[in-house]
Short mmCIF file of N, CA and C and ligand atoms in Angstrom, two decimals:
data_model
loop_
_atom_site.label_atom_id
_atom_site.label_comp_id
_atom_site.label_asym_id
_atom_site.label_seq_id
_atom_site.Cartn_x
_atom_site.Cartn_y
_atom_site.Cartn_z
N MET A 23 30.49 0.96 -22.90
CA MET A 23 30.49 -0.41 -23.40
C MET A 23 31.24 -0.50 -24.73
N GLN A 24 32.11 -1.45 -24.84
CA GLN A 24 32.92 -1.62 -26.04
C GLN A 24 32.05 -2.13 -27.20
N PRO A 25 32.44 -1.79 -28.45
CA PRO A 25 31.65 -2.25 -29.60
C PRO A 25 31.48 -3.77 -29.65
N ASP A 26 32.50 -4.52 -29.28
CA ASP A 26 32.35 -5.98 -29.34
C ASP A 26 31.39 -6.48 -28.27
N GLU A 27 31.32 -5.75 -27.15
CA GLU A 27 30.33 -6.11 -26.12
C GLU A 27 28.92 -5.89 -26.65
N ARG A 28 28.72 -4.81 -27.39
CA ARG A 28 27.40 -4.53 -27.97
C ARG A 28 27.02 -5.61 -28.96
N THR A 29 28.01 -6.02 -29.77
CA THR A 29 27.73 -7.07 -30.75
C THR A 29 27.31 -8.35 -30.04
N MET A 30 28.02 -8.70 -28.98
CA MET A 30 27.67 -9.91 -28.23
C MET A 30 26.29 -9.78 -27.61
N ALA A 31 25.96 -8.56 -27.14
CA ALA A 31 24.66 -8.34 -26.50
C ALA A 31 23.51 -8.48 -27.49
N ARG A 32 23.81 -8.32 -28.78
CA ARG A 32 22.76 -8.54 -29.79
C ARG A 32 22.46 -10.02 -29.95
N LEU A 33 23.41 -10.85 -29.60
CA LEU A 33 23.25 -12.29 -29.75
C LEU A 33 22.77 -12.95 -28.47
N LYS A 34 23.15 -12.39 -27.33
CA LYS A 34 22.83 -13.02 -26.05
C LYS A 34 21.39 -12.76 -25.64
N ALA A 35 20.84 -13.73 -24.93
CA ALA A 35 19.49 -13.58 -24.41
C ALA A 35 19.49 -12.61 -23.24
N GLY A 36 18.50 -11.73 -23.21
CA GLY A 36 18.29 -10.87 -22.05
C GLY A 36 17.20 -11.48 -21.19
N CYS A 37 16.09 -11.77 -21.82
CA CYS A 37 14.98 -12.46 -21.15
C CYS A 37 14.67 -13.70 -21.97
N ILE A 38 15.06 -14.84 -21.44
CA ILE A 38 14.91 -16.10 -22.18
C ILE A 38 13.44 -16.39 -22.41
N CYS A 39 12.64 -16.18 -21.39
CA CYS A 39 11.21 -16.51 -21.47
C CYS A 39 10.51 -15.77 -22.60
N LYS A 40 10.85 -14.49 -22.76
CA LYS A 40 10.14 -13.68 -23.75
C LYS A 40 10.92 -13.51 -25.05
N GLY A 41 12.09 -14.12 -25.14
CA GLY A 41 12.87 -14.04 -26.37
C GLY A 41 13.39 -12.64 -26.66
N VAL A 42 13.77 -11.91 -25.62
CA VAL A 42 14.27 -10.54 -25.79
C VAL A 42 15.79 -10.56 -25.60
N LYS A 43 16.48 -9.98 -26.58
CA LYS A 43 17.94 -9.97 -26.53
C LYS A 43 18.47 -8.98 -25.49
N LEU A 44 19.68 -9.28 -25.03
CA LEU A 44 20.32 -8.45 -24.00
C LEU A 44 20.46 -6.99 -24.44
N ILE A 45 20.72 -6.77 -25.72
CA ILE A 45 20.91 -5.39 -26.20
C ILE A 45 19.67 -4.54 -25.94
N ARG A 46 18.50 -5.14 -25.99
CA ARG A 46 17.25 -4.38 -25.76
C ARG A 46 17.21 -3.87 -24.32
N LEU A 47 17.70 -4.69 -23.39
CA LEU A 47 17.72 -4.26 -21.98
C LEU A 47 18.72 -3.12 -21.80
N ILE A 48 19.87 -3.25 -22.43
CA ILE A 48 20.90 -2.21 -22.35
C ILE A 48 20.37 -0.90 -22.94
N GLU A 49 19.72 -0.99 -24.08
CA GLU A 49 19.19 0.22 -24.73
C GLU A 49 18.14 0.88 -23.85
N ALA A 50 17.30 0.07 -23.19
CA ALA A 50 16.28 0.64 -22.31
C ALA A 50 16.94 1.42 -21.17
N ILE A 51 18.00 0.87 -20.61
CA ILE A 51 18.70 1.54 -19.51
C ILE A 51 19.40 2.80 -20.03
N GLU A 52 19.99 2.71 -21.19
CA GLU A 52 20.64 3.89 -21.79
C GLU A 52 19.61 4.99 -22.08
N ASN A 53 18.38 4.57 -22.32
CA ASN A 53 17.31 5.55 -22.60
C ASN A 53 16.61 6.01 -21.33
N GLY A 54 17.12 5.61 -20.17
CA GLY A 54 16.63 6.19 -18.93
C GLY A 54 15.92 5.25 -17.97
N ALA A 55 15.66 4.02 -18.37
CA ALA A 55 15.03 3.09 -17.43
C ALA A 55 15.97 2.87 -16.25
N ALA A 56 15.45 3.02 -15.02
CA ALA A 56 16.32 2.99 -13.85
C ALA A 56 15.89 1.95 -12.82
N SER A 57 14.98 1.06 -13.21
CA SER A 57 14.56 0.00 -12.30
C SER A 57 14.12 -1.20 -13.16
N PHE A 58 13.95 -2.34 -12.51
CA PHE A 58 13.50 -3.51 -13.27
C PHE A 58 12.14 -3.23 -13.90
N ASP A 59 11.23 -2.61 -13.15
CA ASP A 59 9.89 -2.35 -13.68
C ASP A 59 9.94 -1.45 -14.91
N GLU A 60 10.84 -0.47 -14.89
CA GLU A 60 10.94 0.43 -16.05
C GLU A 60 11.54 -0.28 -17.25
N VAL A 61 12.53 -1.13 -17.02
CA VAL A 61 13.09 -1.92 -18.12
C VAL A 61 12.03 -2.88 -18.65
N ALA A 62 11.28 -3.49 -17.76
CA ALA A 62 10.22 -4.42 -18.16
C ALA A 62 9.16 -3.72 -18.98
N ALA A 63 8.77 -2.52 -18.56
CA ALA A 63 7.74 -1.77 -19.28
C ALA A 63 8.22 -1.40 -20.69
N ALA A 64 9.52 -1.12 -20.81
CA ALA A 64 10.07 -0.69 -22.09
C ALA A 64 10.31 -1.86 -23.04
N THR A 65 10.52 -3.05 -22.50
CA THR A 65 10.95 -4.15 -23.36
C THR A 65 10.00 -5.34 -23.37
N GLY A 66 9.07 -5.39 -22.44
CA GLY A 66 8.13 -6.50 -22.39
C GLY A 66 8.65 -7.73 -21.67
N ILE A 67 9.77 -7.58 -20.95
CA ILE A 67 10.31 -8.73 -20.22
C ILE A 67 9.64 -8.86 -18.86
N GLY A 68 9.89 -9.99 -18.21
CA GLY A 68 9.57 -10.11 -16.79
C GLY A 68 8.29 -10.86 -16.46
N ASP A 69 7.45 -11.12 -17.45
CA ASP A 69 6.22 -11.84 -17.12
C ASP A 69 6.14 -13.19 -17.83
N GLY A 70 7.32 -13.77 -18.06
CA GLY A 70 7.38 -15.11 -18.62
C GLY A 70 7.22 -16.14 -17.52
N PRO A 71 7.39 -17.42 -17.86
CA PRO A 71 7.21 -18.49 -16.88
C PRO A 71 8.06 -18.35 -15.61
N CYS A 72 9.23 -17.74 -15.70
CA CYS A 72 10.06 -17.61 -14.49
C CYS A 72 9.71 -16.34 -13.71
N GLN A 73 8.79 -15.54 -14.25
CA GLN A 73 8.33 -14.32 -13.58
C GLN A 73 9.48 -13.35 -13.25
N GLY A 74 10.43 -13.26 -14.15
CA GLY A 74 11.50 -12.30 -14.00
C GLY A 74 12.66 -12.75 -13.13
N LYS A 75 12.66 -14.02 -12.73
CA LYS A 75 13.74 -14.50 -11.87
C LYS A 75 15.09 -14.43 -12.59
N ARG A 76 15.11 -14.93 -13.84
CA ARG A 76 16.38 -14.96 -14.57
C ARG A 76 16.74 -13.60 -15.14
N CYS A 77 15.81 -12.95 -15.83
CA CYS A 77 16.15 -11.64 -16.42
C CYS A 77 16.32 -10.58 -15.34
N GLY A 78 15.67 -10.76 -14.20
CA GLY A 78 15.80 -9.81 -13.11
C GLY A 78 17.24 -9.69 -12.65
N GLU A 79 17.93 -10.82 -12.62
CA GLU A 79 19.34 -10.80 -12.21
C GLU A 79 20.19 -10.05 -13.22
N LYS A 80 19.88 -10.23 -14.49
CA LYS A 80 20.65 -9.54 -15.53
C LYS A 80 20.40 -8.04 -15.47
N VAL A 81 19.13 -7.66 -15.29
CA VAL A 81 18.80 -6.23 -15.22
C VAL A 81 19.47 -5.61 -14.00
N ALA A 82 19.45 -6.31 -12.87
CA ALA A 82 20.08 -5.77 -11.65
C ALA A 82 21.56 -5.53 -11.88
N ALA A 83 22.23 -6.47 -12.55
CA ALA A 83 23.66 -6.31 -12.82
C ALA A 83 23.91 -5.14 -13.77
N LEU A 84 23.07 -5.01 -14.79
CA LEU A 84 23.23 -3.89 -15.74
C LEU A 84 22.98 -2.56 -15.07
N LEU A 85 21.94 -2.49 -14.23
CA LEU A 85 21.63 -1.24 -13.55
C LEU A 85 22.79 -0.82 -12.65
N GLU A 86 23.38 -1.79 -11.98
CA GLU A 86 24.52 -1.50 -11.11
C GLU A 86 25.68 -0.95 -11.94
N GLN A 87 25.93 -1.61 -13.07
CA GLN A 87 27.01 -1.21 -13.97
C GLN A 87 26.78 0.22 -14.50
N TYR A 88 25.55 0.51 -14.89
CA TYR A 88 25.25 1.82 -15.47
C TYR A 88 25.10 2.90 -14.42
N ALA A 89 24.67 2.55 -13.23
CA ALA A 89 24.51 3.54 -12.17
C ALA A 89 25.86 4.17 -11.87
N GLY A 90 26.91 3.38 -11.85
CA GLY A 90 28.24 3.87 -11.60
C GLY A 90 28.66 4.89 -12.64
N ARG A 91 28.27 4.66 -13.88
CA ARG A 91 28.65 5.57 -14.97
C ARG A 91 27.87 6.86 -14.88
N ARG A 92 26.57 6.75 -14.53
CA ARG A 92 25.74 7.96 -14.46
C ARG A 92 26.23 8.89 -13.35
N ASN A 93 26.58 8.27 -12.21
CA ASN A 93 26.98 9.08 -11.07
C ASN A 93 28.41 9.58 -11.21
N GLY A 94 29.20 8.87 -12.02
CA GLY A 94 30.59 9.24 -12.15
C GLY A 94 30.70 10.21 -13.27
S1 LIG B 16 13.74 -14.73 -18.24
FE1 LIG B 16 12.52 -12.97 -18.23
S2 LIG B 16 10.61 -13.63 -17.45
FE2 LIG B 16 11.84 -15.39 -17.44
#
């Protein structure tokens, strides 16, 4: 991930319901979280009013992005 992407991720919402920034989700995945439940456990996302509908999509996209890097 490029430095400017990290900077943007500090500003962007990761989980709107719980007020968690995108960078927190990325850091959780970088620290080994490999599923939505593991990212949720590490960051406290997923149990807001939307029940993970919105942040779940973001986590799925990040996991896909990072899975390629881990395996490559
Ligand atoms: S956006 Fe994460 S629980 Fe709603």
